[in-house]
Coordinates of C-alpha atoms and ligand atoms in Angstrom, one line a residue:
M365 CA 11.4 19.9 15.8
V366 CA 9.7 18.6 12.7
R367 CA 6.4 17.5 12.7
L368 CA 4.8 15.5 9.7
R369 CA 1.4 14.0 9.8
F370 CA -0.3 11.3 7.5
A371 CA -3.9 12.6 7.3
P372 CA -6.1 10.0 5.6
S373 CA -9.9 10.1 5.2
P374 CA -12.0 7.0 6.2
T375 CA -12.9 5.9 3.3
G376 CA -12.7 2.2 3.9
Y377 CA -9.1 0.9 3.4
L378 CA -5.3 2.2 3.2
H379 CA -4.4 2.5 -0.3
V380 CA -0.7 1.8 -1.4
G381 CA -0.5 5.5 -2.4
G382 CA -1.6 6.5 1.2
L383 CA 1.1 4.3 2.7
R384 CA 3.6 5.6 0.5
T385 CA 2.5 8.9 1.9
A386 CA 2.5 8.1 5.4
L387 CA 5.8 6.1 4.8
F388 CA 7.6 9.3 3.4
S389 CA 6.5 11.3 6.4
Y390 CA 7.3 8.9 8.7
L391 CA 10.9 8.3 7.6
Y392 CA 11.7 12.2 7.6
A393 CA 10.0 12.3 11.1
R394 CA 12.2 9.5 12.5
Q395 CA 15.5 10.6 10.4
Q396 CA 15.0 14.5 11.6
K397 CA 14.1 12.8 15.3
G398 CA 10.4 14.6 15.1
A399 CA 7.1 13.4 15.3
F400 CA 5.2 11.6 13.3
I401 CA 1.0 12.2 13.4
F402 CA -2.2 10.2 12.4
R403 CA -5.0 12.7 11.8
L404 CA -8.2 11.3 10.7
E405 CA -9.8 13.8 8.1
D406 CA -13.5 12.6 8.7
T407 CA -15.4 16.2 8.0
D408 CA -16.9 14.4 4.7
Q409 CA -20.1 12.9 6.4
Q410 CA -21.2 10.8 3.4
R411 CA -18.3 9.2 3.2
L412 CA -17.7 7.7 6.2
V413 CA -17.2 4.0 6.9
E414 CA -17.3 2.1 9.6
G415 CA -14.1 0.6 10.9
A416 CA -12.1 2.1 8.7
E417 CA -10.0 4.1 11.3
D418 CA -9.0 1.0 12.9
N419 CA -7.9 -0.4 10.0
L420 CA -5.9 2.4 8.7
I421 CA -4.1 2.3 12.1
K422 CA -3.8 -1.4 12.0
M423 CA -2.5 -0.9 8.4
L424 CA 0.3 1.1 9.4
Q425 CA 1.0 -0.9 12.2
W426 CA 1.6 -3.9 10.0
A427 CA 3.6 -1.9 7.8
G428 CA 6.2 -0.9 11.0
L429 CA 4.9 2.8 11.5
E430 CA 4.3 3.7 15.0
I431 CA 2.3 6.5 15.6
D432 CA 3.4 9.0 18.0
E433 CA 0.1 11.4 18.3
G434 CA -3.2 10.2 17.0
A435 CA -6.9 9.8 17.0
D436 CA -6.4 6.3 18.9
K437 CA -3.3 7.7 20.8
G438 CA -4.0 11.5 22.2
G439 CA -1.3 13.8 22.5
E440 CA -0.9 17.4 23.1
Y441 CA -2.4 18.9 20.0
G442 CA -5.8 16.7 20.0
P443 CA -8.5 15.7 19.4
Y444 CA -6.8 14.5 16.1
R445 CA -10.6 13.5 14.7
Q446 CA -11.5 16.7 12.5
S447 CA -15.1 15.9 13.4
E448 CA -14.3 16.2 17.0
R449 CA -12.8 19.6 16.1
L450 CA -15.8 21.8 14.7
P451 CA -15.6 24.9 17.1
V452 CA -11.8 25.5 16.1
Y453 CA -13.1 25.4 12.6
H454 CA -16.1 27.8 13.0
K455 CA -14.1 30.2 14.9
H456 CA -11.2 30.6 12.1
A457 CA -14.0 30.7 9.5
Q458 CA -15.6 33.2 11.5
Q459 CA -12.4 35.3 11.9
L460 CA -11.9 34.9 7.6
L461 CA -15.7 36.5 7.7
D462 CA -14.8 39.3 10.1
D463 CA -11.5 40.3 8.0
G464 CA -13.6 40.5 4.6
N465 CA -11.4 37.0 3.1
A466 CA -14.7 34.9 3.4
Y467 CA -18.4 35.6 2.6
H468 CA -21.6 34.0 2.9
C469 CA -23.0 32.5 -0.2
F470 CA -26.8 31.6 0.1
C471 CA -26.9 30.2 -3.6
S472 CA -29.2 27.0 -4.1
S473 CA -27.7 23.9 -5.9
E474 CA -30.1 24.9 -8.5
T475 CA -28.7 28.2 -9.2
L476 CA -25.2 26.7 -8.9
D477 CA -26.4 23.8 -11.9
A478 CA -28.0 26.8 -13.9
M479 CA -24.8 28.7 -13.4
R480 CA -23.1 25.8 -14.6
D481 CA -25.0 24.9 -17.7
E482 CA -25.0 28.7 -18.7
Q483 CA -20.7 28.2 -18.7
K484 CA -20.6 25.0 -20.0
A485 CA -23.0 26.2 -23.1
K486 CA -20.5 29.5 -23.4
N487 CA -17.2 27.1 -23.1
L488 CA -16.1 29.1 -19.9
P489 CA -14.1 27.6 -17.2
I490 CA -16.7 26.3 -14.8
R491 CA -16.5 28.2 -11.3
Y492 CA -18.4 29.9 -8.5
D493 CA -18.8 33.2 -10.2
G494 CA -19.0 35.2 -7.0
R495 CA -22.6 36.7 -7.0
C496 CA -22.7 36.5 -3.4
R497 CA -19.5 38.0 -3.0
H498 CA -21.3 41.3 -3.3
L499 CA -24.2 41.0 -1.0
S500 CA -24.5 44.1 1.7
S501 CA -23.9 43.5 5.0
Q502 CA -27.5 44.2 5.6
D503 CA -28.7 41.1 3.0
V504 CA -26.4 38.9 4.6
E505 CA -28.0 39.5 8.4
E506 CA -31.6 39.4 6.9
K507 CA -30.9 36.2 5.0
L508 CA -29.1 34.5 8.2
K509 CA -32.2 35.3 10.5
V510 CA -34.6 33.5 8.4
E511 CA -31.7 30.7 8.4
S512 CA -31.5 30.3 5.0
S513 CA -29.3 27.8 3.6
H514 CA -26.1 29.0 2.7
V515 CA -22.1 28.2 3.0
V516 CA -19.3 30.2 3.5
R517 CA -16.5 30.7 1.0
M518 CA -13.2 31.9 0.6
K519 CA -12.4 35.0 -1.4
I520 CA -9.6 34.5 -3.9
P521 CA -7.9 37.6 -5.0
E522 CA -8.1 38.3 -8.4
N523 CA -5.5 38.4 -11.1
E524 CA -2.5 37.5 -8.7
Q525 CA 0.2 35.2 -9.7
M526 CA 1.0 33.2 -7.1
V527 CA 4.6 31.6 -6.8
M528 CA 4.9 28.9 -4.6
S529 CA 7.3 26.4 -3.6
D530 CA 7.1 22.5 -3.4
L531 CA 10.0 20.3 -1.9
I532 CA 9.8 18.1 -5.1
R533 CA 8.6 20.3 -7.8
G534 CA 10.6 23.3 -6.7
T535 CA 8.6 26.3 -7.9
V536 CA 5.2 26.4 -8.7
I537 CA 3.4 29.3 -10.3
I538 CA -0.7 29.2 -10.6
E539 CA -2.9 32.0 -11.6
T540 CA -5.7 32.8 -8.9
D541 CA -8.1 33.4 -11.9
Q542 CA -8.0 29.6 -12.5
L543 CA -9.3 29.5 -8.8
D544 CA -12.7 28.9 -7.4
D545 CA -13.9 30.7 -4.4
Q546 CA -13.8 27.9 -2.5
V547 CA -16.4 26.8 -0.1
L548 CA -14.8 26.5 3.5
I549 CA -18.3 25.5 5.5
K550 CA -20.9 23.7 4.0
A551 CA -24.2 23.7 4.3
D552 CA -24.4 21.3 7.2
G553 CA -22.1 23.1 9.2
F554 CA -19.1 21.1 8.5
P555 CA -15.5 22.6 7.3
T556 CA -14.1 21.3 3.9
Y557 CA -11.0 19.5 3.8
H558 CA -9.5 22.9 2.5
L559 CA -10.2 24.9 6.0
A560 CA -10.0 21.9 8.2
V561 CA -6.4 21.0 6.7
V562 CA -5.2 24.2 6.9
V563 CA -6.4 25.2 10.9
D564 CA -5.1 21.9 11.8
D565 CA -1.8 22.1 10.2
H566 CA -1.2 25.2 11.7
L567 CA -2.7 24.2 15.2
M568 CA -0.9 21.4 14.9
E569 CA 2.4 22.9 14.3
I570 CA 3.2 20.4 11.3
S571 CA 6.4 21.6 9.8
H572 CA 6.0 19.4 6.8
V573 CA 2.8 18.5 4.6
V574 CA 3.6 15.3 2.1
R575 CA 0.8 14.2 0.2
G576 CA 0.0 12.9 -3.3
E577 CA 0.1 15.2 -6.3
E578 CA -3.5 15.3 -6.9
W579 CA -3.6 17.9 -3.9
L580 CA -1.3 20.6 -5.7
P581 CA -4.1 22.3 -7.2
S582 CA -5.5 22.8 -4.1
L583 CA -2.0 24.5 -2.7
P584 CA -2.9 28.1 -3.6
K585 CA -5.9 28.1 -1.8
H586 CA -4.1 27.0 1.1
L587 CA -1.8 29.1 1.2
L588 CA -3.7 31.9 0.6
L589 CA -5.9 30.8 4.0
F590 CA -2.4 31.0 5.6
R591 CA -2.0 34.2 4.4
Y592 CA -5.5 35.8 5.6
L593 CA -5.1 33.8 8.7
K594 CA -1.7 35.5 9.3
W595 CA 0.1 32.1 9.7
R596 CA 3.5 31.0 8.6
P597 CA 2.7 27.9 6.4
P598 CA 4.5 24.4 6.6
Q599 CA 6.7 23.3 3.7
F600 CA 4.9 21.1 1.0
A601 CA 5.9 18.2 -0.8
H602 CA 3.7 16.8 -3.2
L603 CA 4.3 13.1 -4.4
P604 CA 4.3 12.0 -7.8
L605 CA 1.1 9.7 -9.1
I606 CA 1.6 5.9 -9.1
L607 CA 0.8 4.3 -12.2
N608 CA -0.1 0.9 -13.7
P609 CA 2.4 -0.4 -16.0
D610 CA 0.2 0.9 -19.1
R611 CA 0.5 4.4 -17.4
S612 CA -2.9 4.9 -16.0
K613 CA -3.4 6.1 -12.6
L614 CA -3.2 2.9 -10.4
S615 CA -6.5 1.9 -9.8
K616 CA -8.7 -0.8 -7.9
R617 CA -10.0 -1.7 -11.5
Q618 CA -6.8 -2.9 -12.6
G619 CA -5.9 -5.2 -9.4
D620 CA -5.1 -4.8 -5.8
V621 CA -4.2 -1.3 -4.3
A622 CA -5.5 -1.8 -0.5
V623 CA -2.7 -2.6 1.7
E624 CA -4.7 -5.2 3.1
D625 CA -4.8 -7.3 0.1
F626 CA -1.0 -7.1 -0.4
R627 CA -0.8 -8.8 3.3
D628 CA -3.5 -11.4 2.7
K629 CA -1.7 -12.6 -0.5
G630 CA 1.2 -13.0 1.6
Y631 CA 3.5 -10.0 1.0
L632 CA 6.0 -9.4 3.9
P633 CA 5.6 -5.9 5.3
E634 CA 9.5 -5.0 5.1
A635 CA 9.4 -6.2 1.2
L636 CA 6.4 -4.1 0.8
V637 CA 7.6 -1.4 2.4
N638 CA 10.8 -1.3 0.6
F639 CA 8.9 -1.4 -2.7
I640 CA 6.7 1.2 -1.8
V641 CA 9.5 4.1 -0.6
L642 CA 11.4 3.0 -4.1
L643 CA 8.1 4.3 -5.7
G644 CA 9.3 7.8 -6.1
W645 CA 12.3 7.9 -4.3
N646 CA 15.4 7.2 -6.2
T647 CA 18.7 6.0 -4.4
A648 CA 21.9 6.9 -5.1
G649 CA 23.2 3.9 -6.3
D650 CA 22.2 0.8 -6.9
Q651 CA 21.0 -0.9 -3.9
E652 CA 17.6 -2.0 -4.2
L653 CA 17.1 -4.0 -1.0
F654 CA 16.9 -1.3 2.3
S655 CA 15.9 -2.0 5.9
F656 CA 13.6 0.0 7.3
Q657 CA 16.7 1.9 9.4
E658 CA 18.5 2.5 6.4
L659 CA 15.3 4.2 4.6
I660 CA 15.5 6.2 7.7
E661 CA 19.0 7.2 7.2
N662 CA 19.1 7.6 3.8
F663 CA 15.9 9.3 2.9
S664 CA 15.6 12.8 1.6
F665 CA 12.8 14.4 -0.3
D666 CA 15.5 15.9 -3.0
R667 CA 15.8 12.2 -4.2
V668 CA 12.0 12.3 -5.0
G669 CA 10.6 12.5 -8.9
K670 CA 8.2 14.3 -10.4
A671 CA 7.6 11.7 -12.8
G672 CA 4.8 8.9 -11.9
S673 CA 6.2 5.8 -10.7
I674 CA 5.2 2.5 -12.2
F675 CA 3.7 0.3 -10.0
D676 CA 5.5 -3.1 -11.5
N677 CA 4.5 -6.2 -9.4
E678 CA 7.3 -8.6 -10.6
K679 CA 9.6 -6.1 -9.1
L680 CA 7.3 -6.4 -6.1
N681 CA 7.4 -10.4 -6.1
W682 CA 11.0 -10.0 -6.9
M683 CA 11.6 -8.3 -3.9
N684 CA 9.2 -10.3 -1.7
Q685 CA 11.3 -13.2 -2.4
Q686 CA 14.7 -11.9 -1.5
Y687 CA 13.1 -11.0 2.2
L688 CA 11.5 -14.4 2.6
H689 CA 14.4 -16.5 1.5
Q690 CA 16.5 -14.1 4.3
L691 CA 14.2 -15.3 6.7
S692 CA 15.6 -17.8 9.1
P693 CA 13.4 -21.1 9.3
D694 CA 11.9 -20.3 12.8
E695 CA 11.2 -16.8 11.5
L696 CA 9.7 -18.1 8.3
F697 CA 7.2 -20.7 9.9
E698 CA 6.1 -18.1 12.5
R699 CA 4.8 -15.7 9.5
L700 CA 3.5 -18.8 7.7
I701 CA 1.1 -19.9 10.2
P702 CA -1.7 -17.4 9.6
Y703 CA -1.5 -18.9 5.8
I704 CA -1.2 -22.9 7.1
R705 CA -4.2 -22.1 9.4
D706 CA -6.5 -21.6 6.3
T707 CA -5.2 -25.3 4.9
A708 CA -6.5 -28.3 5.6
F709 CA -3.2 -29.2 6.8
A710 CA -3.3 -26.9 9.9
D711 CA -3.3 -30.2 12.2
Q712 CA -0.5 -31.9 10.7
D713 CA 2.4 -32.3 13.1
E714 CA 4.3 -29.3 13.7
T715 CA 7.9 -30.9 13.3
K716 CA 7.4 -32.0 10.0
L717 CA 5.5 -29.1 9.0
R718 CA 8.5 -26.8 10.2
K719 CA 10.4 -29.2 7.7
V720 CA 8.6 -29.1 5.0
C721 CA 7.8 -25.3 5.3
S722 CA 12.2 -25.2 5.3
I723 CA 12.2 -27.5 1.9
L724 CA 9.7 -25.1 0.5
Q725 CA 11.4 -21.9 1.6
P726 CA 13.4 -21.4 -2.0
R727 CA 10.2 -22.0 -3.9
L728 CA 8.1 -19.2 -2.3
V729 CA 7.2 -16.0 -3.9
T730 CA 4.6 -15.1 -1.2
L731 CA 3.9 -16.3 2.1
A732 CA 0.1 -17.4 0.6
D733 CA 2.1 -19.8 -1.9
I734 CA 2.8 -22.2 0.8
Q735 CA -1.3 -23.3 0.8
D736 CA -0.7 -24.8 -2.6
K737 CA 2.6 -26.3 -1.8
L738 CA 1.5 -28.6 1.5
S739 CA -0.9 -30.8 -0.5
L740 CA 2.6 -32.7 -2.1
F741 CA 3.5 -33.4 1.5
F742 CA 0.6 -34.0 3.3
E743 CA -2.3 -35.1 0.9
E744 CA -3.0 -38.8 1.0
S745 CA -2.4 -39.0 -2.9
P746 CA -1.7 -35.6 -4.7
Q747 CA -1.9 -36.2 -8.5
L748 CA 0.3 -35.2 -11.1
T749 CA -2.0 -32.9 -13.7
D750 CA 0.6 -31.0 -15.7
P751 CA 0.3 -33.0 -19.6
E752 CA 3.4 -32.3 -20.3
L753 CA 5.2 -34.0 -17.2
I754 CA 3.0 -36.7 -18.0
E755 CA 4.0 -37.3 -21.3
A756 CA 7.9 -37.2 -20.2
L757 CA 7.2 -39.7 -17.6
R758 CA 5.7 -42.0 -19.9
E759 CA 8.7 -42.3 -22.0
D760 CA 10.8 -45.2 -21.8
S761 CA 13.9 -44.4 -20.3
A762 CA 11.7 -42.3 -17.8
Q763 CA 9.9 -45.5 -17.0
T764 CA 13.5 -47.6 -17.0
V765 CA 14.5 -45.1 -14.3
L766 CA 11.5 -45.2 -11.9
R767 CA 11.3 -48.9 -12.2
A768 CA 15.1 -49.2 -11.4
F769 CA 14.7 -46.7 -8.5
Q770 CA 11.4 -48.7 -7.4
E771 CA 13.8 -52.1 -7.3
E772 CA 17.0 -50.0 -5.5
A773 CA 14.2 -48.6 -2.7
R774 CA 12.5 -51.8 -1.9
N775 CA 16.2 -53.3 -1.2
T776 CA 16.8 -50.3 1.0
E777 CA 15.7 -50.0 4.6
A778 CA 14.7 -46.4 4.8
I779 CA 15.0 -43.5 2.4
T780 CA 16.6 -40.3 3.8
E781 CA 17.9 -37.2 2.6
D782 CA 21.4 -38.2 3.2
N783 CA 21.2 -41.8 1.2
F784 CA 19.0 -40.7 -1.9
P785 CA 21.9 -39.7 -4.0
A786 CA 24.0 -43.0 -3.4
I787 CA 20.2 -44.6 -4.3
M788 CA 20.2 -42.5 -7.5
K789 CA 23.7 -43.4 -8.3
S790 CA 22.7 -47.0 -7.9
V791 CA 20.1 -46.5 -10.5
Q792 CA 22.5 -44.8 -12.8
K793 CA 24.7 -47.5 -12.7
S794 CA 22.2 -50.2 -13.5
T795 CA 20.5 -48.4 -15.9
G796 CA 23.1 -46.6 -17.7
I797 CA 20.7 -43.4 -18.0
K798 CA 22.1 -40.3 -16.6
G799 CA 21.9 -36.2 -16.0
K800 CA 18.9 -35.2 -18.2
K801 CA 17.3 -38.2 -18.5
L802 CA 17.5 -39.9 -15.0
W803 CA 17.3 -36.7 -12.7
P804 CA 14.1 -34.9 -14.4
P805 CA 11.7 -38.0 -14.2
M806 CA 12.5 -38.9 -10.4
R807 CA 11.9 -35.0 -9.9
Y808 CA 8.5 -35.0 -11.9
A809 CA 7.3 -38.3 -9.7
L810 CA 8.1 -37.2 -6.6
T811 CA 7.4 -33.4 -6.6
L812 CA 4.9 -33.3 -9.3
E813 CA 6.5 -30.5 -10.5
K814 CA 9.3 -29.3 -13.6
N815 CA 10.9 -27.2 -11.0
G816 CA 9.9 -28.6 -7.5
P817 CA 11.7 -28.5 -4.2
D818 CA 15.2 -30.0 -3.6
L819 CA 14.7 -33.8 -4.5
P820 CA 16.8 -35.5 -1.4
L821 CA 15.0 -33.0 1.0
V822 CA 11.3 -34.5 -0.7
A823 CA 12.5 -38.0 -0.5
G824 CA 13.4 -37.4 3.0
V825 CA 10.4 -36.1 4.2
F826 CA 8.8 -38.7 2.2
G827 CA 10.4 -41.9 3.4
K828 CA 10.4 -45.0 1.6
K829 CA 6.8 -45.7 1.8
R830 CA 5.7 -42.6 0.2
C831 CA 8.3 -42.1 -2.1
L832 CA 7.4 -45.7 -3.3
R833 CA 3.7 -44.8 -3.5
M834 CA 4.7 -41.8 -6.0
I835 CA 6.9 -43.9 -7.9
E836 CA 3.8 -46.6 -8.2
Q837 CA 2.0 -43.8 -9.1
A838 CA 4.1 -42.5 -12.0
L839 CA 4.4 -45.8 -13.5
N840 CA 0.9 -46.3 -13.9
L841 CA 0.4 -43.2 -15.8
Ligands
LIG889 N1 -7.7 13.7 3.6 C1 -6.7 14.4 2.5 C2 -6.4 12.7 1.8 O1 -7.0 11.6 2.2 C3 -5.4 14.4 2.9 C4 -4.6 15.6 2.0 C5 -3.4 16.0 2.9 O2 -2.6 15.3 3.2 O3 -3.6 17.2 2.9 O4 -6.1 12.7 0.7

């Protein structure tokens, strides 16, 4: 059975790149009827952020990922928080020490700084020079007895060419001479990510490790640890970077990267998921919209590209619109409620709110767009502000149309969605104005927008009184 884990560090929020990693693991786990595991990599005590774990889990749930085993859920392979597994790491660090694959290093930070400065000055690669590798066991024992601060480092073999395989990159070759004797246990007694990840992936019987490309340089270290501990390594898939349109690495500085920001802006989880999976995974044909089930069925690592993928907001907007427009009126309204709640119109009559939302549906790119659009229907007297439209409404023919409509409307008992076209027909007849000179002025006057929602629908919800008020206002510009 395949077992895949998503193993974020609790550093505050779920990055869209993290969501992609989680998704690829999840899709494959579901497709292969395996398990999806959530493991919290919280061994860096300086980077802990309160509430981060809950937030990560909440955002995964929002995106539709169900965790089978994990920190909040339990499971046979727990605990799933690394901070609760310290004895396990120490046991394996000891094993590495006993077998001569790791050593104690007593170098102080001053010593390390001096080493770095010297290497810099000589233009050498910056790395630990291995000076504690050669301490005698007697030396080590004595130093440990006086409790000198120390770390445990792994021994990297010299002059070895490591040939590794990656599900996305194929064969990857790295020379061990490029590698540092990685710290495995820090001075505070906590393991580093490198030791913990290997121990946990083994003990949790992880079959496939999916993670960002930034971890590729660490792969040889991890594979060495698997070798030293005589374990069979899982398969690896290192995902390409996600880039800004200018091809720089996607970062908070250039816009939103937290999944919760996208939720708050009104992106639908199914749209964001679809969009994010396509950042890297290329489909065979032209299809771009995939249901979750289709993603599960179709996903494969061999269609994940090596090149970085550009995060194109326009495309995300397009996709969100596609999903939004497919929602039934009831579903749409349910999803809009949290956004309406933040407006001044939350307490309006629900039937009317529902009607207005369905009229606005084709005009929404995100759910949050509803917030600016409600005022047209619920504000006492919404104002036209666009100078171009004001200009257009001041034209003689526009004024003629508006006046004729006023006339017709006054003589009509009620204005409804159904009789609005007939009223317009009469306006056309009485004024002799039609087409581009007839409809736009009415649209600007009633919707205050160039491409507002469907006119008969708007007029129907407005009713006679509000229609007349809007026309009056347009006549007085
Ligand atoms: N804790 C690492 C991260 O947050 C996980 C890397 C891995 O999956 O091995 O990126």
